[in-house]
N, CA and C atoms as an extended XYZ file, in Angstrom:
582
Properties=species:S:1:pos:R:3:atomname:S:1:resname:S:1:resid:I:1 pbc="F F F"
N        87.143       96.426      113.248 N   ALA     1
C        88.274       97.248      113.942 CA  ALA     1
C        88.974       98.036      112.915 C   ALA     1
N        89.498       99.026      113.317 N   SER     2
C        90.227      100.198      112.640 CA  SER     2
C        91.684      100.048      113.015 C   SER     2
N        92.505      100.606      112.169 N   PHE     3
C        93.766      100.855      112.489 CA  PHE     3
C        94.040      102.277      112.088 C   PHE     3
N        95.124      102.929      113.287 N   GLU     4
C        95.407      104.380      112.828 CA  GLU     4
C        97.131      103.850      112.890 C   GLU     4
N        97.830      104.670      111.898 N   SER     5
C        99.158      104.724      111.656 CA  SER     5
C        99.835      105.930      111.861 C   SER     5
N       100.811      106.109      112.418 N   GLU     6
C       101.653      107.474      112.300 CA  GLU     6
C       102.590      107.204      111.453 C   GLU     6
N       102.773      108.502      110.305 N   MET     7
C       103.479      108.470      109.352 CA  MET     7
C       104.887      108.637      109.672 C   MET     7
N       105.748      107.491      109.469 N   ILE     8
C       106.894      107.604      109.964 CA  ILE     8
C       108.063      108.157      108.849 C   ILE     8
N       107.809      107.709      107.713 N   LEU     9
C       108.570      108.373      106.703 CA  LEU     9
C       107.966      108.194      105.337 C   LEU     9
N       107.929      109.553      104.427 N   ASN    10
C       107.242      109.616      103.140 CA  ASN    10
C       108.269      109.695      102.108 C   ASN    10
N       108.275      108.706      101.178 N   LEU    11
C       109.222      108.435      100.206 CA  LEU    11
C       108.576      108.964       98.794 C   LEU    11
N       107.427      109.334       99.008 N   GLY    12
C       106.383      109.630       97.656 CA  GLY    12
C       106.234      108.188       97.069 C   GLY    12
N       105.491      108.319       95.811 N   GLU    13
C       105.177      107.174       95.028 CA  GLU    13
C       106.385      106.539       94.634 C   GLU    13
N       106.503      105.282       94.879 N   LEU    14
C       107.777      104.453       94.330 CA  LEU    14
C       107.496      103.239       93.416 C   LEU    14
N       108.245      102.874       92.697 N   ASP    15
C       107.946      101.701       91.856 CA  ASP    15
C       108.079      100.606       92.614 C   ASP    15
N       106.947       99.886       93.044 N   MET    16
C       106.829       98.859       94.018 CA  MET    16
C       107.482       97.577       93.176 C   MET    16
N       107.622       97.647       92.018 N   SER    17
C       108.165       96.447       91.167 CA  SER    17
C       109.588       96.298       91.243 C   SER    17
N       110.218       97.166       91.842 N   ASP    18
C       111.576       97.419       91.909 CA  ASP    18
C       112.057       96.601       93.279 C   ASP    18
N       112.865       95.557       93.176 N   PRO    19
C       113.337       94.824       94.280 CA  PRO    19
C       114.133       95.635       95.364 C   PRO    19
N       114.722       96.709       94.879 N   ALA    20
C       115.509       97.580       95.841 CA  ALA    20
C       114.671       98.007       96.714 C   ALA    20
N       113.403       98.394       96.587 N   ASN    21
C       112.447       98.831       97.508 CA  ASN    21
C       112.369       98.063       98.721 C   ASN    21
N       112.185       96.844       98.382 N   ILE    22
C       112.099       95.524       99.329 CA  ILE    22
C       113.095       95.764      100.424 C   ILE    22
N       114.330       95.941       99.791 N   VAL    23
C       115.552       95.806      100.720 CA  VAL    23
C       115.465       97.161      101.714 C   VAL    23
N       115.169       98.182      101.011 N   HIS    24
C       115.125       99.376      101.618 CA  HIS    24
C       114.138       99.281      102.949 C   HIS    24
N       112.927       98.841      102.483 N   PHE    25
C       111.791       98.612      103.467 CA  PHE    25
C       112.204       97.771      104.804 C   PHE    25
N       113.085       96.725      104.415 N   VAL    26
C       113.293       95.720      105.351 CA  VAL    26
C       114.415       96.713      106.137 C   VAL    26
N       115.286       97.345      105.548 N   ASN    27
C       116.393       98.009      106.388 CA  ASN    27
C       115.825       98.869      107.241 C   ASN    27
N       114.734       99.829      106.909 N   GLU    28
C       114.045      100.642      107.688 CA  GLU    28
C       113.360      100.001      108.911 C   GLU    28
N       112.740       98.899      108.732 N   CYS    29
C       112.010       98.282      109.803 CA  CYS    29
C       113.134       97.549      110.957 C   CYS    29
N       114.011       97.025      110.309 N   VAL    30
C       114.982       96.430      111.158 CA  VAL    30
C       115.604       97.681      112.142 C   VAL    30
N       115.989       98.678      111.420 N   LYS    31
C       116.502       99.855      112.246 CA  LYS    31
C       115.660      100.388      113.188 C   LYS    31
N       114.341      100.585      112.928 N   ARG    32
C       113.438      101.096      113.693 CA  ARG    32
C       112.780      100.298      114.706 C   ARG    32
N       112.305       98.829      114.351 N   TYR    33
C       111.766       98.023      115.049 CA  TYR    33
C       112.630       96.665      115.201 C   TYR    33
N       113.475       96.683      116.071 N   PRO    34
C       114.327       95.364      116.135 CA  PRO    34
C       113.440       94.509      116.884 C   PRO    34
N       113.725       93.196      116.370 N   ALA    35
C       112.787       92.092      116.921 CA  ALA    35
C       113.693       90.814      116.904 C   ALA    35
N       113.210       89.933      117.561 N   GLN    36
C       113.867       88.528      117.523 CA  GLN    36
C       113.451       87.676      116.207 C   GLN    36
N       112.169       88.000      115.830 N   ARG    37
C       111.745       87.201      114.632 CA  ARG    37
C       111.161       88.328      113.568 C   ARG    37
N       111.153       87.928      112.344 N   TYR    38
C       110.766       88.697      111.233 CA  TYR    38
C       109.984       88.077      110.434 C   TYR    38
N       108.671       88.480      109.860 N   ALA    39
C       107.919       87.878      108.921 CA  ALA    39
C       107.810       88.941      107.698 C   ALA    39
N       107.942       88.754      106.554 N   PHE    40
C       107.538       89.710      105.220 CA  PHE    40
C       106.266       89.158      104.762 C   PHE    40
N       105.295       90.294      104.607 N   ILE    41
C       104.148       90.012      103.804 CA  ILE    41
C       103.954       90.700      102.830 C   ILE    41
N       104.271       90.195      101.606 N   PRO    42
C       104.041       90.815      100.224 CA  PRO    42
C       102.882       90.817       99.873 C   PRO    42
N       102.104       92.073       99.649 N   TRP    43
C       100.756       92.084       99.214 CA  TRP    43
C       100.698       92.690       97.760 C   TRP    43
N        99.947       92.128       96.878 N   ASN    44
C        99.903       92.337       95.461 CA  ASN    44
C        99.209       91.401       94.427 C   ASN    44
N        99.416       91.516       93.453 N   HIS    45
C        99.077       90.400       92.385 CA  HIS    45
C        99.980       89.426       92.361 C   HIS    45
N        99.838       88.258       92.378 N   GLY    46
C       100.889       87.115       92.281 CA  GLY    46
C       100.542       86.513       91.017 C   GLY    46
N       101.590       85.998       90.420 N   GLY    47
C       101.393       85.164       89.102 CA  GLY    47
C       102.354       83.864       89.094 C   GLY    47
N       102.430       83.399       90.360 N   GLY    48
C       103.184       81.831       90.485 CA  GLY    48
C       104.809       82.321       90.158 C   GLY    48
N       105.076       81.250       89.239 N   TRP    49
C       106.874       81.419       89.042 CA  TRP    49
C       107.051       82.490       87.955 C   TRP    49
N       105.841       82.894       87.344 N   LYS    50
C       106.019       84.064       86.287 CA  LYS    50
C       106.200       85.441       86.651 C   LYS    50
N       105.463       85.894       87.727 N   SER    51
C       105.500       87.379       88.145 CA  SER    51
C       104.893       87.485       89.364 C   SER    51
N       105.294       88.549       89.858 N   MET    52
C       104.531       88.995       91.183 CA  MET    52
C       104.583       90.713       91.412 C   MET    52
N       104.054       91.133       92.299 N   ILE    53
C       104.167       92.541       92.904 CA  ILE    53
C       104.216       93.506       91.537 C   ILE    53
N       103.109       93.720       90.964 N   MET    54
C       103.032       94.575       89.783 CA  MET    54
C       102.897       96.146       90.216 C   MET    54
N       103.285       96.877       89.244 N   ASP    55
C       103.293       98.427       89.565 CA  ASP    55
C       103.041       98.893       88.089 C   ASP    55
N       101.907       99.381       87.710 N   ASN    56
C       101.768       99.578       86.233 CA  ASN    56
C       102.234      101.140       86.056 C   ASN    56
N       102.397      101.976       86.861 N   ASP    57
C       102.773      103.512       86.418 CA  ASP    57
C       104.387      103.664       87.283 C   ASP    57
N       104.709      102.876       88.182 N   GLY    58
C       106.078      102.841       88.656 CA  GLY    58
C       106.335      104.326       89.167 C   GLY    58
N       105.517      104.816       89.740 N   GLY    59
C       105.536      106.326       90.414 CA  GLY    59
C       105.605      107.585       89.556 C   GLY    59
N       105.180      108.631       89.963 N   LYS    60
C       104.966      109.666       89.171 CA  LYS    60
C       104.459      109.688       87.740 C   LYS    60
N       103.558      108.591       87.816 N   GLY    61
C       102.845      108.628       86.394 CA  GLY    61
C       103.564      108.072       85.200 C   GLY    61
N       105.005      107.694       85.549 N   VAL    62
C       105.772      107.009       84.462 CA  VAL    62
C       105.662      105.450       84.652 C   VAL    62
N       105.588      105.033       83.410 N   ARG    63
C       105.626      103.572       83.370 CA  ARG    63
C       106.633      102.908       84.127 C   ARG    63
N       106.227      101.873       84.902 N   GLY    64
C       107.159      101.317       85.765 CA  GLY    64
C       107.829       99.993       85.025 C   GLY    64
N       108.641       99.343       85.710 N   ARG    65
C       109.130       98.023       85.185 CA  ARG    65
C       108.141       97.012       85.021 C   ARG    65
N       107.028       97.288       85.534 N   GLY    66
C       105.787       96.275       85.356 CA  GLY    66
C       105.424       95.318       86.206 C   GLY    66
N       106.367       94.394       86.364 N   ASP    67
C       106.188       93.451       87.664 CA  ASP    67
C       107.674       92.990       87.943 C   ASP    67
N       107.642       92.274       89.196 N   MET    68
C       108.909       91.679       89.554 CA  MET    68
C       108.822       90.086       89.425 C   MET    68
N       109.987       89.755       88.979 N   THR    69
C       109.924       88.212       88.764 CA  THR    69
C       110.201       87.437       90.093 C   THR    69
N       109.948       86.246       90.428 N   VAL    70
C       110.092       85.428       91.358 CA  VAL    70
C       111.680       85.459       91.961 C   VAL    70
N       112.473       85.292       90.826 N   TYR    71
C       113.945       85.469       91.117 CA  TYR    71
C       114.527       86.572       91.468 C   TYR    71
N       113.760       87.849       90.836 N   GLU    72
C       114.225       89.134       91.444 CA  GLU    72
C       113.863       89.296       92.991 C   GLU    72
N       112.323       88.660       93.264 N   PHE    73
C       111.961       88.846       94.462 CA  PHE    73
C       112.856       88.200       95.538 C   PHE    73
N       113.653       86.830       94.987 N   ALA    74
C       114.259       86.122       95.873 CA  ALA    74
C       115.759       86.725       96.108 C   ALA    74
N       116.199       87.489       95.091 N   GLY    75
C       117.465       88.250       95.263 CA  GLY    75
C       117.302       89.501       96.152 C   GLY    75
N       116.058       90.147       96.265 N   ALA    76
C       115.739       91.145       97.467 CA  ALA    76
C       115.583       90.421       98.687 C   ALA    76
N       115.205       89.094       98.841 N   LEU    77
C       114.947       88.645      100.149 CA  LEU    77
C       116.315       88.173      100.359 C   LEU    77
N       117.381       87.872       99.686 N   ASN    78
C       118.780       87.517       99.955 CA  ASN    78
C       119.451       88.498      100.593 C   ASN    78
N       119.204       89.899      100.025 N   SER    79
C       119.876       91.061      100.388 CA  SER    79
C       119.180       91.428      101.744 C   SER    79
N       117.815       91.378      101.758 N   ALA    80
C       117.188       91.956      103.011 CA  ALA    80
C       117.497       90.874      104.265 C   ALA    80
N       117.612       89.586      103.949 N   ALA    81
C       117.865       88.613      104.994 CA  ALA    81
C       119.187       89.035      105.656 C   ALA    81
N       120.135       89.367      105.062 N   LYS    82
C       121.282       89.684      105.585 CA  LYS    82
C       121.358       90.627      106.712 C   LYS    82
N       120.071       91.416      106.763 N   LEU    83
C       120.073       92.516      107.682 CA  LEU    83
C       119.473       92.124      109.005 C   LEU    83
N       118.928       90.747      108.992 N   LEU    84
C       118.298       90.160      109.974 CA  LEU    84
C       119.051       89.519      110.982 C   LEU    84
N       118.719       89.432      112.422 N   PRO    85
C       119.738       88.721      113.390 CA  PRO    85
C       120.074       87.234      112.848 C   PRO    85
N       118.798       86.477      112.393 N   LYS    86
C       119.138       85.121      112.028 CA  LYS    86
C       119.634       84.999      110.311 C   LYS    86
N       119.513       86.146      109.722 N   LYS    87
C       120.063       86.039      108.261 CA  LYS    87
C       119.120       85.391      107.338 C   LYS    87
N       118.006       85.253      107.771 N   ARG    88
C       116.501       84.605      107.030 CA  ARG    88
C       115.355       85.183      107.861 C   ARG    88
N       114.467       85.344      107.086 N   PHE    89
C       113.103       85.454      107.633 CA  PHE    89
C       112.529       84.502      108.316 C   PHE    89
N       111.690       84.593      109.443 N   ASP    90
C       111.022       83.454      109.895 CA  ASP    90
C       110.066       83.110      109.108 C   ASP    90
N       109.305       83.886      108.428 N   ALA    91
C       108.020       83.489      107.699 CA  ALA    91
C       107.903       84.539      106.348 C   ALA    91
N       107.416       84.078      105.494 N   ILE    92
C       107.097       84.848      104.359 CA  ILE    92
C       105.436       84.567      104.248 C   ILE    92
N       104.598       85.543      104.387 N   ILE    93
C       103.193       85.279      104.218 CA  ILE    93
C       102.640       86.023      103.066 C   ILE    93
N       102.290       85.345      102.072 N   PHE    94
C       102.005       86.167      100.723 CA  PHE    94
C       100.429       86.360      100.741 C   PHE    94
N        99.985       87.662      100.441 N   GLU    95
C        98.775       88.124      100.467 CA  GLU    95
C        98.636       88.285       98.840 C   GLU    95
N        98.789       87.184       98.198 N   MET    96
C        98.988       87.126       96.609 CA  MET    96
C        98.458       85.835       96.024 C   MET    96
N        97.785       85.858       94.965 N   CYS    97
C        97.459       84.652       94.251 CA  CYS    97
C        98.690       83.721       93.749 C   CYS    97
N        98.439       82.525       93.712 N   LEU    98
C        99.155       81.523       93.061 CA  LEU    98
C       100.787       81.398       93.395 C   LEU    98
N       101.087       81.883       94.626 N   MET    99
C       102.220       81.796       95.263 CA  MET    99
C       102.701       80.530       95.957 C   MET    99
N       101.529       79.506       96.273 N   GLY   100
C       102.024       78.389       97.027 CA  GLY   100
C       102.307       77.196       96.212 C   GLY   100
N       103.272       77.665       95.055 N   GLN   101
C       103.520       76.495       94.081 CA  GLN   101
C       104.936       76.128       94.517 C   GLN   101
N       105.221       74.857       94.331 N   ILE   102
C       106.645       74.295       94.804 CA  ILE   102
C       107.636       75.142       93.824 C   ILE   102
N       107.530       75.485       92.780 N   ASP   103
C       108.547       76.140       91.853 CA  ASP   103
C       108.958       77.544       92.470 C   ASP   103
N       107.988       78.269       93.195 N   VAL   104
C       108.289       79.326       94.006 CA  VAL   104
C       108.663       79.117       95.026 C   VAL   104
N       108.056       78.166       95.908 N   LEU   105
C       108.622       78.026       97.394 CA  LEU   105
C       110.246       77.433       97.312 C   LEU   105
N       110.533       76.694       96.231 N   ASP   106
C       112.018       76.289       96.187 CA  ASP   106
C       112.727       77.449       95.890 C   ASP   106
N       112.518       78.505       95.113 N   VAL   107
C       113.068       79.461       95.073 CA  VAL   107
C       113.637       80.339       96.060 C   VAL   107
N       112.459       80.441       97.002 N   LEU   108
C       112.588       81.321       98.360 CA  LEU   108
C       112.963       80.424       99.511 C   LEU   108
N       113.183       79.341       99.378 N   ALA   109
C       113.408       78.544      100.643 CA  ALA   109
C       114.764       79.025      101.244 C   ALA   109
N       115.645       79.462      100.688 N   PRO   110
C       117.280       79.835      101.300 CA  PRO   110
C       116.671       80.950      102.068 C   PRO   110
N       115.883       81.879      102.153 N   TYR   111
C       115.557       83.099      102.741 CA  TYR   111
C       114.808       83.199      103.858 C   TYR   111
N       114.118       81.946      103.927 N   ALA   112
C       112.986       81.990      105.179 CA  ALA   112
C       112.708       80.665      105.569 C   ALA   112
N       112.108       80.336      107.063 N   ASP   113
C       112.070       79.211      107.450 CA  ASP   113
C       110.769       78.545      106.956 C   ASP   113
N       109.598       79.480      107.007 N   TYR   114
C       108.113       78.968      106.855 CA  TYR   114
C       107.355       80.054      105.692 C   TYR   114
N       106.489       79.465      105.245 N   ALA   115
C       105.561       80.515      104.239 CA  ALA   115
C       104.177       80.028      104.380 C   ALA   115
N       103.299       80.954      104.245 N   PHE   116
C       101.886       80.761      104.151 CA  PHE   116
C       101.472       81.295      102.672 C   PHE   116
N       100.851       80.651      102.082 N   ALA   117
C       100.419       80.978      100.553 CA  ALA   117
C        99.313       80.264      100.036 C   ALA   117
N        98.733       80.726       98.913 N   SER   118
C        97.521       80.114       98.343 CA  SER   118
C        98.171       79.484       96.805 C   SER   118
N        98.009       78.434       96.562 N   PRO   119
C        98.459       77.612       95.527 CA  PRO   119
C        97.535       78.434       94.169 C   PRO   119
N        96.225       78.360       94.487 N   PRO   120
C        95.332       78.789       93.335 CA  PRO   120
C        95.193       80.212       93.660 C   PRO   120
N        94.299       81.070       92.934 N   VAL   121
C        93.969       82.212       93.092 CA  VAL   121
C        93.172       82.382       94.399 C   VAL   121
N        93.380       83.719       95.205 N   MET   122
C        92.807       84.085       96.376 CA  MET   122
C        91.702       84.844       96.056 C   MET   122
N        90.556       85.000       96.976 N   PRO   123
C        89.347       85.904       96.792 CA  PRO   123
C        90.026       87.191       97.011 C   PRO   123
N        89.141       88.292       96.560 N   ALA   124
C        89.465       89.809       96.813 CA  ALA   124
C        89.572       90.111       98.239 C   ALA   124
N        89.001       89.389       99.239 N   VAL   125
C        88.815       89.871      100.531 CA  VAL   125
C        90.284       89.405      101.142 C   VAL   125
N        90.874       88.548      100.617 N   GLY   126
C        92.165       88.334      101.052 CA  GLY   126
C        92.183       87.747      102.502 C   GLY   126
N        93.291       88.069      103.459 N   ILE   127
C        93.600       87.707      104.553 CA  ILE   127
C        92.810       88.603      105.574 C   ILE   127
N        92.483       87.944      106.585 N   SER   128
C        91.876       88.787      107.831 CA  SER   128
C        93.035       89.519      108.713 C   SER   128
N        93.604       90.389      108.459 N   PHE   129
C        94.640       90.859      109.124 CA  PHE   129
C        94.204       91.413      110.686 C   PHE   129
N        93.139       91.657      110.818 N   THR   130
C        92.506       91.811      112.465 CA  THR   130
C        92.607       90.524      113.042 C   THR   130
N        92.409       89.365      112.541 N   ASP   131
C        92.426       88.215      113.098 CA  ASP   131
C        93.955       87.475      113.198 C   ASP   131
N        94.749       87.859      112.234 N   ILE   132
C        96.007       87.253      112.370 CA  ILE   132
C        97.279       87.960      112.958 C   ILE   132
N        97.024       89.433      112.906 N   LEU   133
C        98.190       90.328      113.461 CA  LEU   133
C        98.340       90.038      114.868 C   LEU   133
N        97.350       89.970      115.854 N   PRO   134
C        97.558       89.613      117.098 CA  PRO   134
C        98.385       88.450      117.282 C   PRO   134
N        98.312       87.387      116.338 N   LEU   135
C        99.255       86.240      116.668 CA  LEU   135
C       100.561       86.548      116.843 C   LEU   135
N       101.180       87.539      116.277 N   PHE   136
C       102.546       88.019      115.907 CA  PHE   136
C       102.932       88.547      117.450 C   PHE   136
N       102.163       88.897      118.202 N   THR   137
C       102.452       89.141      119.672 CA  THR   137
C       102.538       87.948      120.841 C   THR   137
N       102.119       86.873      120.342 N   LYS   138
C       102.232       85.736      121.195 CA  LYS   138
C       103.518       85.056      120.971 C   LYS   138
N       103.893       84.353      122.165 N   ASP   139
C       105.128       83.500      122.090 CA  ASP   139
C       105.011       81.917      121.650 C   ASP   139
N       104.736       81.934      120.200 N   ILE   140
C       104.305       80.638      119.618 CA  ILE   140
C       105.439       80.370      118.489 C   ILE   140
N       105.721       79.218      118.340 N   PRO   141
C       106.631       78.855      117.340 CA  PRO   141
C       106.204       79.369      116.166 C   PRO   141
N       107.148       79.519      115.206 N   THR   142
C       106.759       80.106      113.710 CA  THR   142
C       105.786       79.026      113.159 C   THR   142
N       106.295       77.669      113.430 N   ALA   143
C       105.468       76.951      112.678 CA  ALA   143
C       104.034       76.804      112.948 C   ALA   143
N       103.682       76.870      114.198 N   ASP   144
C       102.606       76.957      114.864 CA  ASP   144
C       101.752       78.268      114.139 C   ASP   144
N       102.529       79.610      114.294 N   LEU   145
C       101.966       80.566      113.861 CA  LEU   145
C       101.351       80.400      112.463 C   LEU   145
N       102.132       79.957      111.312 N   VAL   146
C       101.611       79.973      110.079 CA  VAL   146
C       100.569       78.907      109.944 C   VAL   146
N       100.330       77.854      110.686 N   LYS   147
C        99.377       76.709      110.823 CA  LYS   147
C        97.985       77.560      111.349 C   LYS   147
N        98.274       78.601      112.265 N   LYS   148
C        97.081       79.276      112.834 CA  LYS   148
C        96.775       80.387      111.888 C   LYS   148
N        97.380       80.796      110.994 N   ILE   149
C        97.046       81.793      109.954 CA  ILE   149
C        96.093       81.087      109.034 C   ILE   149
N        96.468       79.886      108.637 N   VAL   150
C        95.752       78.908      107.745 CA  VAL   150
C        94.335       78.788      108.279 C   VAL   150
N        94.290       78.343      109.498 N   LEU   151
C        92.960       77.994      110.134 CA  LEU   151
C        92.115       79.365      110.253 C   LEU   151
N        92.610       80.536      110.671 N   PHE   152
C        92.009       81.540      110.822 CA  PHE   152
C        91.594       82.214      109.460 C   PHE   152
N        92.204       81.956      108.430 N   SER   153
C        91.923       82.300      106.988 CA  SER   153
C        90.856       81.509      106.481 C   SER   153
N        90.965       80.193      106.885 N   LYS   154
C        89.682       79.384      106.424 CA  LYS   154
C        88.367       79.707      107.090 C   LYS   154
N        88.527       79.808      108.491 N   ASP   155
C        87.306       80.577      109.040 CA  ASP   155
C        86.661       81.777      108.391 C   ASP   155
N        87.511       82.738      108.256 N   TYR   156
C        87.415       83.967      107.647 CA  TYR   156
C        86.664       83.720      106.175 C   TYR   156
N        87.157       82.984      105.440 N   LEU   157
C        86.683       82.688      104.083 CA  LEU   157
C        84.921       81.978      104.275 C   LEU   157
N        85.207       81.021      105.304 N   GLU   158
C        83.885       80.293      105.268 CA  GLU   158
C        82.836       81.242      105.748 C   GLU   158
N        83.251       82.326      106.654 N   LYS   159
C        82.125       83.233      107.090 CA  LYS   159
C        81.591       84.111      105.797 C   LYS   159
N        82.460       84.391      104.957 N   HIS   160
C        81.963       85.088      103.869 CA  HIS   160
C        81.699       84.263      102.696 C   HIS   160
N        81.346       83.199      102.951 N   HIS   161
C        80.820       82.152      101.842 CA  HIS   161
C        81.977       81.878      100.730 C   HIS   161
N        83.011       82.013      100.797 N   LEU   162
C        84.023       81.887       99.884 CA  LEU   162
C        84.810       80.741       99.803 C   LEU   162
N        84.455       79.610       99.253 N   LEU   163
C        84.677       78.333       99.576 CA  LEU   163
C        85.773       77.924       98.659 C   LEU   163
N        85.879       78.535       97.552 N   GLU   164
C        86.881       77.978       96.149 CA  GLU   164
C        88.128       78.750       96.406 C   GLU   164
N        88.766       78.453       97.512 N   CYS   165
C        90.210       78.826       97.628 CA  CYS   165
C        90.890       77.927       98.558 C   CYS   165
N        92.186       78.155       98.472 N   ALA   166
C        93.120       76.975       99.353 CA  ALA   166
C        94.260       77.816       99.909 C   ALA   166
N        94.482       77.747      101.467 N   TYR   167
C        95.600       78.262      101.835 CA  TYR   167
C        96.340       77.104      102.410 C   TYR   167
N        97.807       77.270      102.328 N   SER   168
C        98.696       76.330      102.947 CA  SER   168
C        99.683       77.022      103.842 C   SER   168
N       100.237       76.086      104.758 N   ALA   169
C       101.549       76.505      105.585 CA  ALA   169
C       102.456       75.461      105.082 C   ALA   169
N       103.817       76.044      104.723 N   TYR   170
C       104.806       75.332      104.261 CA  TYR   170
C       105.974       75.504      105.049 C   TYR   170
N       106.685       74.332      105.346 N   ASP   171
C       107.967       74.210      106.003 CA  ASP   171
C       109.086       74.157      104.813 C   ASP   171
N       109.626       75.378      104.597 N   LEU   172
C       110.465       75.598      103.627 CA  LEU   172
C       111.815       74.862      103.631 C   LEU   172
N       112.204       74.284      104.848 N   LYS   173
C       113.544       73.287      104.892 CA  LYS   173
C       113.024       71.976      103.986 C   LYS   173
N       111.861       71.821      103.821 N   LYS   174
C       111.507       70.640      103.087 CA  LYS   174
C       111.126       70.574      101.583 C   LYS   174
N       111.456       71.793      101.041 N   THR   175
C       111.262       71.928       99.589 CA  THR   175
C       112.006       71.080       98.878 C   THR   175
N       113.377       71.094       99.288 N   GLN   176
C       114.504       70.459       98.532 CA  GLN   176
C       113.976       68.991       98.282 C   GLN   176
N       113.527       68.308       99.416 N   ALA   177
C       113.308       67.000       99.316 CA  ALA   177
C       111.754       66.889       98.180 C   ALA   177
N       111.144       67.632       98.308 N   VAL   178
C       110.027       67.688       97.342 CA  VAL   178
C       110.417       67.899       95.769 C   VAL   178
N       111.175       68.762       95.676 N   THR   179
C       111.701       68.993       94.357 CA  THR   179
C       112.580       67.798       93.770 C   THR   179
N       113.245       67.117       94.776 N   ASP   180
C       114.126       66.018       94.421 CA  ASP   180
C       113.375       64.888       94.150 C   ASP   180
N       112.153       64.441       94.859 N   SER   181
C       111.048       63.498       94.520 CA  SER   181
C       110.528       63.709       93.074 C   SER   181
N       110.199       65.034       92.888 N   LEU   182
C       109.567       65.401       91.597 CA  LEU   182
C       110.466       65.295       90.559 C   LEU   182
N       111.603       65.476       90.727 N   ASN   183
C       112.782       65.285       89.423 CA  ASN   183
C       112.947       63.726       89.312 C   ASN   183
N       112.866       63.005       90.233 N   LYS   184
C       112.831       61.527       90.071 CA  LYS   184
C       111.615       60.859       89.418 C   LYS   184
N       110.573       61.587       89.668 N   LEU   185
C       109.277       61.026       89.198 CA  LEU   185
C       109.320       61.378       87.746 C   LEU   185
N       109.835       62.713       87.337 N   SER   186
C       109.775       63.156       86.081 CA  SER   186
C       110.842       62.339       85.118 C   SER   186
N       111.778       61.821       85.677 N   SER   187
C       112.949       61.290       85.168 CA  SER   187
C       112.200       59.805       84.719 C   SER   187
N       111.702       59.123       85.785 N   TYR   188
C       110.788       57.833       85.467 CA  TYR   188
C       110.056       57.862       84.380 C   TYR   188
N       109.096       59.050       84.431 N   LEU   189
C       108.037       59.177       83.284 CA  LEU   189
C       108.598       59.234       82.009 C   LEU   189
N       109.601       59.998       81.975 N   LYS   190
C       110.378       60.150       80.538 CA  LYS   190
C       110.867       58.792       80.056 C   LYS   190
N       111.232       57.952       81.024 N   GLY   191
C       111.476       56.711       80.550 CA  GLY   191
C       110.613       55.671       80.080 C   GLY   191
N       109.405       56.056       80.467 N   ILE   192
C       108.368       54.986       80.085 CA  ILE   192
C       107.494       55.331       79.185 C   ILE   192
N       107.629       56.879       78.798 N   ILE   193
C       106.489       57.374       77.961 CA  ILE   193
C       107.327       57.317       76.660 C   ILE   193
N       106.643       56.606       75.543 N   PRO   194
C       107.308       56.648       74.342 CA  PRO   194
C       107.482       57.953       73.579 C   PRO   194
C-alpha cells in the first residue's frame, strides 16, 4: 500500500530535538483535526531514560541540540496535553528502541493513558503502519487498540523472520504501583546485602 499526503504547512527544516516543536505540532493537529481521542507517535532513535529524538544537524546544516532527554519530552507532552480535550493523550506509541522501560514510562505516565513500546532495540523495519493505522478508525477502547498493535507488530515481525524483538502495551495508570514495588524491593535488598 502507498500513502499520498497533501502538504498542509511547510516549516522548513527544524531541529527535531527541540521539545517546542512537539508542542507546535500537537497544537496544529488539534486545531486542524479535532478529535475525541489523540495518540502521539514519536519516531526516531530511542535511548531509554538517557535520550531520544535525535537531530544531528538541527536544521539548515547547523549542529542541533543533539537529542532530547526523556524529561524534556515529558515537559513537551505536559504542554501539549493541555491542548487536548482530556488534557492527556490516549496513547503514546513509540516507534523507537528502548522506550518500554519502567523509568521512561513512569516519567510519561501523567500525560497519557496507555503506551506501546519496545523495552529492547527494535528492528529497522519498525511498526507496520499499513496494518495499525486502520485501527484508529475503529470504535475500540484505547487499551484494546494498543494490545492489537502489539499483536499486529508480532505478526509483522514473524512474517519478516525478525524474532529478536519485544513489543508491549502498558497501562500507564499502573506505573506508580510498579515503581513503588521496585523501591520496596530495592530497600529490602539494600538491607540484606552486606
